[in-house]
Coordinates of N, CA and C in Angstrom, one line a residue:
M291 N 85.0 -13.6 117.7 CA 85.0 -15.1 117.3 C 85.5 -15.8 118.4
S292 N 84.8 -16.9 118.8 CA 85.3 -17.8 119.9 C 85.5 -19.1 119.4
T293 N 86.4 -19.9 120.1 CA 86.6 -21.2 119.7 C 86.5 -22.2 121.0
S294 N 85.8 -23.7 120.8 CA 85.7 -24.3 121.9 C 86.1 -25.9 121.4
T295 N 86.4 -26.7 122.4 CA 86.6 -28.0 122.1 C 85.5 -28.9 122.4
A296 N 85.2 -29.8 121.5 CA 84.0 -30.9 121.8 C 84.6 -32.2 121.5
N297 N 84.5 -33.0 122.5 CA 84.9 -34.4 122.5 C 83.8 -35.4 122.3
C298 N 84.0 -36.4 121.4 CA 82.9 -37.4 121.1 C 83.4 -38.6 121.0
A299 N 82.8 -39.6 121.7 CA 83.2 -41.0 121.8 C 82.1 -41.8 121.4
V300 N 82.5 -42.7 120.6 CA 81.6 -43.7 119.7 C 82.0 -45.1 119.8
L301 N 81.0 -46.0 120.5 CA 81.3 -47.3 120.6 C 80.5 -48.1 119.8
T302 N 80.9 -48.7 118.6 CA 80.0 -49.4 117.8 C 80.8 -50.6 117.0
D303 N 80.1 -51.7 116.8 CA 80.7 -52.8 115.9 C 80.2 -52.7 114.5
A304 N 79.4 -51.7 114.1 CA 78.7 -51.6 113.0 C 79.6 -51.5 111.8
Q305 N 79.5 -52.1 110.6 CA 80.3 -51.9 109.4 C 80.0 -50.5 108.7
P306 N 80.8 -50.0 108.0 CA 80.4 -48.9 107.2 C 79.1 -49.1 106.3
A307 N 79.1 -50.3 105.7 CA 77.8 -50.4 105.0 C 76.6 -50.4 105.8
D308 N 76.6 -51.1 107.1 CA 75.6 -50.9 108.0 C 75.3 -49.5 108.4
L309 N 76.2 -48.6 108.6 CA 76.0 -47.4 109.0 C 75.3 -46.6 107.7
E310 N 75.7 -46.9 106.6 CA 75.3 -46.0 105.4 C 73.8 -46.5 105.3
K311 N 73.5 -47.9 105.4 CA 72.2 -48.4 105.3 C 71.3 -47.5 106.2
L312 N 71.7 -47.4 107.6 CA 71.1 -46.8 108.6 C 70.6 -45.3 108.2
W313 N 71.8 -44.5 107.7 CA 71.6 -43.1 107.4 C 70.7 -43.0 106.1
T314 N 70.6 -43.9 105.2 CA 69.8 -43.7 104.2 C 68.5 -44.1 104.6
M315 N 68.0 -44.9 105.6 CA 66.7 -45.0 106.1 C 66.3 -43.7 107.0
E316 N 67.3 -43.3 107.7 CA 66.9 -42.2 108.5 C 66.6 -41.0 107.8
T317 N 67.3 -40.8 106.4 CA 66.9 -39.4 105.7 C 65.8 -39.6 104.8
G318 N 65.2 -40.8 104.9 CA 64.0 -41.0 104.3 C 63.9 -41.4 102.9
T319 N 65.1 -41.8 102.2 CA 65.1 -42.3 100.8 C 64.7 -43.7 100.7
E320 N 63.7 -44.0 100.9 CA 63.1 -45.4 101.0 C 63.2 -46.0 99.6
E321 N 63.3 -45.3 98.6 CA 63.4 -46.1 97.4 C 64.5 -46.8 97.1
F322 N 65.8 -46.6 97.9 CA 66.8 -47.4 97.7 C 67.0 -48.4 98.7
H323 N 67.0 -49.6 98.3 CA 66.8 -50.8 99.5 C 68.0 -51.2 99.7
G324 N 69.2 -50.8 99.1 CA 70.5 -51.3 99.6 C 71.3 -50.1 100.1
P325 N 72.5 -50.3 100.7 CA 73.3 -49.3 101.1 C 74.3 -48.7 100.1
S326 N 74.3 -49.3 98.9 CA 75.2 -48.7 97.8 C 74.9 -47.3 97.3
A327 N 76.0 -46.5 97.2 CA 75.7 -45.2 96.6 C 75.7 -45.5 95.2
V328 N 76.1 -46.5 94.6 CA 75.9 -46.7 93.2 C 74.6 -46.9 92.8
E329 N 73.8 -47.8 93.6 CA 72.6 -48.0 93.3 C 71.7 -46.6 93.5
R330 N 72.1 -45.8 94.3 CA 71.4 -44.5 94.3 C 71.6 -43.7 93.1
K331 N 72.8 -43.9 92.5 CA 73.2 -43.0 91.4 C 72.6 -43.5 90.2
M332 N 72.3 -44.9 90.1 CA 71.7 -45.6 88.9 C 70.2 -45.0 88.9
V333 N 69.5 -45.1 90.0 CA 68.1 -44.8 89.9 C 68.0 -43.4 89.5
N334 N 68.8 -42.7 90.1 CA 68.8 -41.0 89.9 C 69.1 -40.7 88.5
D335 N 70.1 -41.6 88.0 CA 70.3 -41.4 86.4 C 69.2 -41.7 85.6
R336 N 68.5 -43.0 85.9 CA 67.3 -43.2 85.1 C 66.1 -42.1 85.3
V337 N 66.2 -41.6 86.3 CA 64.9 -40.6 86.6 C 65.4 -39.5 85.7
V338 N 66.5 -39.0 85.9 CA 66.9 -37.7 84.9 C 66.8 -38.0 83.5
E339 N 67.0 -39.2 83.1 CA 67.0 -39.6 81.7 C 65.6 -39.7 81.0
Q340 N 64.7 -40.1 82.1 CA 63.3 -40.2 81.5 C 62.8 -38.8 81.6
F341 N 63.3 -37.9 82.5 CA 62.7 -36.5 82.6 C 63.1 -35.8 81.3
E342 N 64.3 -36.0 80.8 CA 64.7 -35.4 79.6 C 64.1 -35.8 78.3
K343 N 63.7 -37.0 78.5 CA 62.8 -37.7 77.2 C 61.4 -37.1 77.3
D344 N 60.9 -36.9 78.3 CA 59.4 -36.5 78.5 C 59.2 -35.1 78.4
I345 N 60.3 -34.3 78.6 CA 59.9 -32.8 78.7 C 59.6 -32.3 77.3
R346 N 58.7 -31.4 77.2 CA 58.4 -30.8 75.8 C 58.0 -29.3 76.3
F347 N 57.9 -28.6 75.1 CA 57.5 -27.1 75.2 C 56.3 -26.9 74.6
S348 N 55.4 -26.2 75.2 CA 54.3 -25.8 74.6 C 54.0 -24.2 74.7
E349 N 52.7 -23.8 74.1 CA 52.5 -22.4 74.1 C 52.4 -21.8 75.6
E350 N 52.1 -22.8 76.5 CA 52.0 -22.5 77.9 C 53.1 -22.5 78.8
G351 N 54.1 -23.1 78.1 CA 55.6 -23.3 78.8 C 56.0 -24.8 78.8
Y352 N 56.9 -25.0 79.7 CA 57.4 -26.4 79.6 C 56.4 -27.5 80.2
V353 N 56.4 -28.5 79.7 CA 55.4 -29.6 80.2 C 56.1 -30.9 80.5
I354 N 56.1 -31.6 81.6 CA 56.7 -32.8 81.9 C 55.9 -33.7 82.7
K355 N 56.0 -35.0 82.4 CA 55.2 -36.0 83.2 C 55.6 -36.1 84.7
L356 N 54.8 -36.6 85.4 CA 55.3 -36.9 86.9 C 56.2 -38.3 86.8
P357 N 57.3 -38.1 87.6 CA 58.2 -39.2 87.6 C 57.8 -40.5 88.5
W358 N 56.7 -41.1 87.9 CA 56.2 -42.2 88.8 C 57.3 -43.4 89.0
K359 N 57.2 -43.9 90.2 CA 57.9 -45.2 90.4 C 57.3 -46.4 89.7
T360 N 58.1 -47.3 89.5 CA 57.6 -48.5 88.8 C 57.5 -49.6 89.7
D361 N 57.4 -49.5 91.0 CA 57.5 -50.6 92.1 C 55.9 -51.0 92.3
G362 N 55.2 -50.4 91.6 CA 53.5 -50.7 91.9 C 53.0 -49.6 93.0
T363 N 53.7 -48.8 93.3 CA 53.1 -47.7 94.4 C 52.0 -47.0 93.6
K364 N 52.3 -46.7 92.3 CA 51.3 -45.9 91.5 C 50.0 -46.5 91.5
E365 N 50.0 -47.8 91.4 CA 48.6 -48.5 91.3 C 47.9 -48.5 92.7
E366 N 48.6 -48.5 93.7 CA 48.1 -48.5 94.9 C 47.6 -47.1 95.5
L367 N 47.9 -46.1 94.7 CA 47.6 -44.8 95.2 C 46.1 -44.5 95.1
P368 N 45.5 -44.1 96.3 CA 44.1 -43.8 96.6 C 43.8 -42.6 96.0
D369 N 42.5 -42.4 95.8 CA 42.2 -41.0 95.3 C 42.2 -39.8 96.4
N370 N 42.3 -40.2 97.7 CA 42.4 -39.2 98.9 C 41.2 -38.2 98.7
R371 N 40.1 -38.5 98.1 CA 39.1 -37.3 98.1 C 38.4 -37.2 99.4
G372 N 38.2 -38.3 100.2 CA 37.9 -37.9 101.5 C 38.7 -37.1 102.4
I373 N 40.1 -37.4 102.4 CA 41.0 -36.4 103.1 C 40.8 -35.1 102.7
A374 N 40.8 -34.9 101.3 CA 40.8 -33.5 100.8 C 39.6 -32.6 101.3
V375 N 38.5 -33.5 101.1 CA 37.1 -32.7 101.6 C 37.1 -32.4 103.1
K376 N 37.6 -33.3 103.8 CA 37.8 -33.0 105.3 C 38.6 -31.9 105.6
R377 N 40.0 -31.9 104.9 CA 40.8 -30.7 105.2 C 40.0 -29.5 104.7
L378 N 39.3 -29.4 103.7 CA 38.8 -28.2 103.1 C 37.6 -27.5 104.3
H379 N 36.9 -28.7 104.7 CA 35.9 -28.2 105.7 C 36.6 -27.7 107.1
A380 N 37.6 -28.2 107.5 CA 38.4 -27.8 108.7 C 38.8 -26.4 108.4
I381 N 39.5 -26.0 107.3 CA 39.8 -24.6 106.8 C 38.7 -23.7 106.8
L382 N 37.6 -24.0 106.2 CA 36.5 -23.1 106.1 C 36.0 -23.0 107.7
K383 N 36.0 -24.0 108.4 CA 35.5 -23.7 109.8 C 36.4 -22.8 110.4
K384 N 37.9 -22.9 110.4 CA 38.6 -22.2 111.1 C 38.8 -20.8 110.8
Y385 N 38.5 -20.5 109.3 CA 38.8 -19.1 108.9 C 37.6 -18.5 108.5
K386 N 36.4 -19.1 108.7 CA 35.1 -18.5 108.2 C 34.8 -17.0 108.6
D387 N 35.5 -16.6 109.8 CA 35.2 -15.4 110.3 C 36.3 -14.3 110.1
N388 N 37.3 -14.9 109.3 CA 38.5 -14.1 108.9 C 38.3 -13.6 107.5
D389 N 37.8 -12.4 107.2 CA 37.4 -12.1 105.8 C 38.7 -12.0 104.9
W390 N 40.0 -11.4 105.5 CA 41.0 -11.4 104.7 C 41.5 -12.7 104.3
V391 N 41.7 -13.7 105.0 CA 42.1 -15.0 104.8 C 41.3 -15.6 103.7
M392 N 40.0 -15.5 103.9 CA 38.9 -16.2 103.0 C 39.1 -15.4 101.8
S393 N 39.2 -14.2 101.6 CA 39.3 -13.4 100.4 C 40.6 -13.7 99.5
K394 N 41.6 -13.7 100.3 CA 43.0 -14.0 99.9 C 43.1 -15.4 99.3
Y395 N 42.6 -16.4 100.0 CA 42.5 -17.7 99.6 C 41.7 -17.9 98.4
Q396 N 40.7 -17.4 98.3 CA 39.8 -17.4 97.0 C 40.4 -16.7 95.8
E397 N 41.2 -15.7 95.9 CA 42.1 -14.9 95.0 C 43.2 -15.8 94.5
I398 N 43.6 -16.6 95.4 CA 44.8 -17.5 95.0 C 44.3 -18.6 94.1
I399 N 43.3 -19.3 94.6 CA 42.7 -20.5 94.1 C 42.1 -20.0 92.6
E400 N 41.5 -18.9 92.4 CA 41.1 -18.4 91.1 C 42.1 -18.3 90.1
D401 N 43.3 -17.6 90.7 CA 44.5 -17.3 89.8 C 45.1 -18.5 89.3
Q402 N 45.1 -19.7 90.2 CA 45.8 -21.0 89.8 C 44.8 -21.7 88.9
L403 N 43.6 -21.5 89.1 CA 42.5 -22.2 88.1 C 42.7 -21.5 86.7
Q404 N 42.8 -20.1 86.8 CA 43.1 -19.5 85.3 C 44.3 -19.9 84.7
K405 N 45.4 -20.0 85.4 CA 46.6 -20.4 84.9 C 46.8 -21.9 84.6
G406 N 45.9 -22.7 85.0 CA 45.9 -24.0 84.7 C 46.8 -24.9 85.7
V407 N 47.2 -24.3 86.7 CA 47.7 -25.1 87.8 C 47.0 -26.1 88.5
I408 N 45.5 -25.8 88.7 CA 44.7 -26.5 89.1 C 43.5 -26.7 88.2
E409 N 42.6 -27.7 88.5 CA 41.4 -27.7 87.4 C 40.1 -28.0 88.3
D410 N 39.0 -27.6 87.7 CA 37.7 -27.6 88.3 C 37.2 -29.1 88.1
V411 N 36.6 -29.7 89.1 CA 36.1 -30.9 89.1 C 34.7 -31.0 89.2
D412 N 34.0 -31.6 88.3 CA 32.5 -31.6 88.4 C 32.2 -33.1 89.1
P413 N 31.6 -33.1 90.3 CA 31.4 -34.2 91.1 C 30.3 -35.2 90.5
N414 N 29.6 -34.8 89.4 CA 28.5 -35.4 88.8 C 29.2 -36.3 87.5
I415 N 30.5 -36.0 87.3 CA 31.1 -36.6 86.0 C 32.2 -37.5 86.7
P416 N 32.1 -38.8 86.3 CA 33.2 -39.7 86.8 C 34.5 -39.4 86.1
P417 N 35.6 -39.5 86.9 CA 36.8 -39.3 86.3 C 37.4 -40.5 85.2
T418 N 38.0 -40.0 84.3 CA 38.4 -41.1 83.3 C 40.0 -41.2 83.1
S419 N 40.7 -40.3 84.0 CA 42.0 -40.5 84.1 C 42.7 -42.0 84.6
E420 N 43.8 -42.2 84.2 CA 44.5 -43.5 84.9 C 44.6 -43.4 86.3
V421 N 45.2 -42.3 86.7 CA 45.4 -42.0 88.0 C 44.5 -40.8 88.5
V422 N 43.8 -41.2 89.7 CA 42.9 -40.0 90.1 C 43.4 -39.6 91.5
H423 N 43.6 -38.7 92.0 CA 44.3 -38.3 93.3 C 43.9 -36.8 93.6
Y424 N 43.2 -36.5 94.7 CA 42.9 -35.1 95.2 C 44.0 -34.7 96.2
L425 N 44.5 -33.5 95.9 CA 45.6 -33.0 96.8 C 44.9 -32.2 97.8
S426 N 45.1 -32.5 99.2 CA 44.7 -31.6 100.1 C 45.5 -30.2 100.1
H427 N 45.0 -29.1 100.8 CA 45.8 -27.9 100.7 C 45.5 -27.2 102.0
H428 N 46.3 -26.1 102.3 CA 46.3 -25.5 103.6 C 46.9 -24.0 103.3
P429 N 46.5 -23.0 104.2 CA 47.0 -21.8 104.1 C 48.4 -21.8 105.0
V430 N 49.3 -20.9 104.5 CA 50.5 -20.7 105.3 C 50.6 -19.1 105.4
I431 N 50.4 -18.5 106.5 CA 50.2 -17.3 106.7 C 51.5 -16.6 107.5
T432 N 52.0 -15.6 106.8 CA 53.3 -15.0 107.3 C 52.9 -13.5 107.2
P433 N 52.5 -12.9 108.2 CA 52.1 -11.4 108.2 C 53.3 -10.6 108.2
A434 N 54.3 -11.0 108.7 CA 55.5 -10.1 108.7 C 56.1 -9.8 107.3
K435 N 55.9 -10.7 106.3 CA 56.5 -10.7 104.9 C 55.7 -9.2 104.4
Q436 N 56.6 -8.8 103.5 CA 56.2 -7.6 102.7 C 55.4 -8.0 101.4
T437 N 55.7 -9.2 100.8 CA 54.9 -9.4 99.6 C 54.1 -10.7 99.9
T438 N 54.4 -11.8 100.0 CA 53.4 -12.9 100.2 C 53.1 -13.2 101.5
K439 N 52.0 -12.6 102.0 CA 51.5 -12.9 103.3 C 50.8 -14.0 103.5
L440 N 50.2 -14.5 102.5 CA 49.4 -16.0 102.6 C 50.0 -16.6 101.2
R441 N 50.1 -17.9 101.4 CA 50.4 -18.7 100.3 C 49.7 -20.1 100.4
V442 N 49.1 -20.7 99.5 CA 48.4 -22.0 99.4 C 49.3 -23.2 99.3
V443 N 49.5 -24.1 100.2 CA 50.4 -25.1 100.1 C 49.7 -26.5 99.9
Y444 N 50.2 -27.2 98.9 CA 49.5 -28.7 98.7 C 50.3 -29.6 99.4
D445 N 49.5 -30.5 99.9 CA 50.1 -31.5 100.7 C 50.2 -32.9 99.9
G446 N 51.3 -33.1 99.5 CA 51.6 -34.3 98.6 C 51.9 -35.6 99.6
S447 N 52.0 -35.4 101.0 CA 52.3 -36.3 101.9 C 51.2 -36.9 102.6
A448 N 50.0 -36.5 102.4 CA 48.7 -36.9 103.0 C 48.4 -38.1 102.6
H449 N 48.0 -39.2 103.4 CA 47.7 -40.5 103.0 C 46.7 -41.2 104.1
H450 N 46.0 -42.2 103.6 CA 45.2 -43.0 104.5 C 46.3 -44.0 105.1
V451 N 45.8 -44.6 106.4 CA 46.6 -45.7 107.1 C 46.8 -46.8 106.2
G452 N 48.3 -47.0 105.9 CA 48.4 -48.2 105.3 C 48.6 -48.0 103.9
K453 N 48.3 -46.8 103.3 CA 48.3 -46.5 101.8 C 49.3 -45.6 101.5
P454 N 49.9 -45.5 100.4 CA 51.0 -44.6 99.9 C 50.3 -43.2 99.7
S455 N 51.3 -42.1 99.9 CA 50.9 -40.8 99.5 C 51.3 -40.4 98.2
L456 N 51.0 -39.3 97.8 CA 51.6 -39.1 96.2 C 53.1 -38.9 96.2
N457 N 53.6 -38.3 97.4 CA 55.1 -38.3 97.4 C 55.8 -39.9 97.5
N458 N 55.2 -40.8 98.2 CA 55.7 -42.2 98.1 C 55.7 -42.7 96.8
A459 N 54.7 -42.3 95.9 CA 54.6 -42.9 94.3 C 55.6 -42.1 93.4
L460 N 56.1 -41.0 93.8 CA 57.0 -40.4 92.9 C 58.5 -40.5 93.3
H461 N 59.3 -40.4 92.2 CA 60.9 -40.6 92.5 C 61.1 -39.2 93.0
Q462 N 62.2 -39.4 94.2 CA 62.6 -38.0 94.9 C 63.5 -37.3 94.1
G463 N 64.4 -38.1 93.3 CA 65.3 -37.5 92.4 C 66.6 -37.3 93.3
P464 N 67.6 -36.9 92.4 CA 69.0 -36.5 93.3 C 68.8 -35.4 94.2
T465 N 69.5 -35.4 95.3 CA 69.4 -34.5 96.4 C 70.6 -33.4 96.0
I466 N 70.0 -32.1 95.9 CA 71.3 -31.2 95.3 C 71.6 -30.2 96.4
L467 N 71.0 -30.6 97.7 CA 71.5 -30.0 99.0 C 72.5 -30.7 99.6
P468 N 73.4 -30.2 100.6 CA 74.5 -30.8 101.2 C 73.8 -31.9 102.1
N469 N 74.4 -33.1 102.3 CA 73.9 -34.1 103.3 C 74.0 -33.6 104.6
L470 N 72.9 -33.3 105.4 CA 73.0 -32.8 106.7 C 73.6 -33.9 107.7
V471 N 73.4 -35.2 107.6 CA 73.9 -36.2 108.5 C 75.4 -36.3 108.2
G472 N 76.0 -36.0 107.1 CA 77.4 -36.2 106.8 C 78.0 -34.9 107.5
Q473 N 77.4 -33.6 107.3 CA 78.0 -32.4 108.0 C 78.1 -32.5 109.5
L474 N 76.9 -33.2 110.1 CA 76.9 -33.3 111.5 C 78.0 -34.3 112.0
L475 N 78.2 -35.4 111.3 CA 79.0 -36.4 111.5 C 80.5 -35.8 111.5
R476 N 80.6 -35.1 110.4 CA 82.1 -34.5 110.2 C 82.6 -33.7 111.4
F477 N 81.3 -32.8 111.8 CA 81.6 -31.7 112.8 C 82.0 -32.7 114.0
R478 N 81.3 -33.6 114.5 CA 81.5 -34.3 115.8 C 82.9 -35.2 115.9
F479 N 83.1 -35.7 114.7 CA 84.4 -36.6 114.5 C 85.6 -35.7 114.7
G480 N 85.8 -34.6 114.5 CA 86.8 -33.7 114.4 C 87.4 -33.7 115.9
K481 N 88.7 -33.4 115.7 CA 89.4 -33.3 117.1 C 88.9 -32.0 117.8
N482 N 89.0 -30.9 117.0 CA 88.6 -29.6 117.5 C 87.4 -29.0 116.7
S483 N 86.4 -28.3 117.3 CA 85.3 -27.7 116.6 C 85.4 -26.3 116.9
R484 N 85.2 -25.4 115.7 CA 85.0 -24.0 115.8 C 83.7 -23.6 115.4
C485 N 83.2 -22.5 116.0 CA 82.0 -22.1 115.7 C 82.1 -20.6 115.5
R486 N 81.4 -20.0 114.6 CA 81.3 -18.5 114.4 C 80.0 -18.0 114.2
E487 N 79.7 -17.0 114.7 CA 78.4 -16.3 114.5 C 78.5 -15.0 113.9
S488 N 77.6 -14.8 113.0 CA 77.6 -13.5 112.3 C 76.5 -12.5 112.9
I489 N 77.0 -11.4 113.1 CA 76.1 -10.3 113.6 C 75.8 -9.4 112.8
S490 N 74.6 -9.0 112.5 CA 74.3 -7.8 111.3 C 74.5 -6.7 111.9
P491 N 74.6 -5.7 111.1 CA 75.0 -4.3 111.6 C 73.8 -3.8 112.5
S492 N 72.5 -4.1 112.3 CA 71.6 -3.6 113.1 C 71.5 -4.2 114.5
G493 N 72.3 -5.4 114.7 CA 72.4 -5.9 116.0 C 71.4 -7.0 116.1
D494 N 70.6 -7.5 115.1 CA 69.6 -8.3 115.2 C 70.3 -9.8 115.2

């Protein structure tokens, strides 16, 4: 174990509320327009309360509605069909000569279709749902893994220029992970910093 000293000097006239607002913007929690942690808690409490009201159990398992925001973003959400089709063509072009990827991809899609995770869309039948949105997807390939060497990831952040994504239209909900910004600031503002590195028995 080794120790070292890190010195940090900060010159600023910003007030705590201004700094908190900046950190809120930097961490991407755009649904909170004020710096107050109270406002953040109020929104999260409403989301959790609505979640508990909407959740129900069926033969297939638990069913829950999407936590839509009420700021009008839902109404502005485009269908993203063009983006989804373009992404699909790019995937087919990239992996058309890779039989393993194409076979595994098809296997995953068929499994999700059977389980009701996704649904088949007939292009000849106009949609009747209140909100219509096509999710783009792409493969994540990890050959080194013993089990899941390929998984299909759906992109809720895809969007047209100037239009919201699906993620923008949904409440993020409370963060259950430690605040990384806060951890870094506490590390830097301390008089002394101590670091420790763990080494596995194999030496990796």
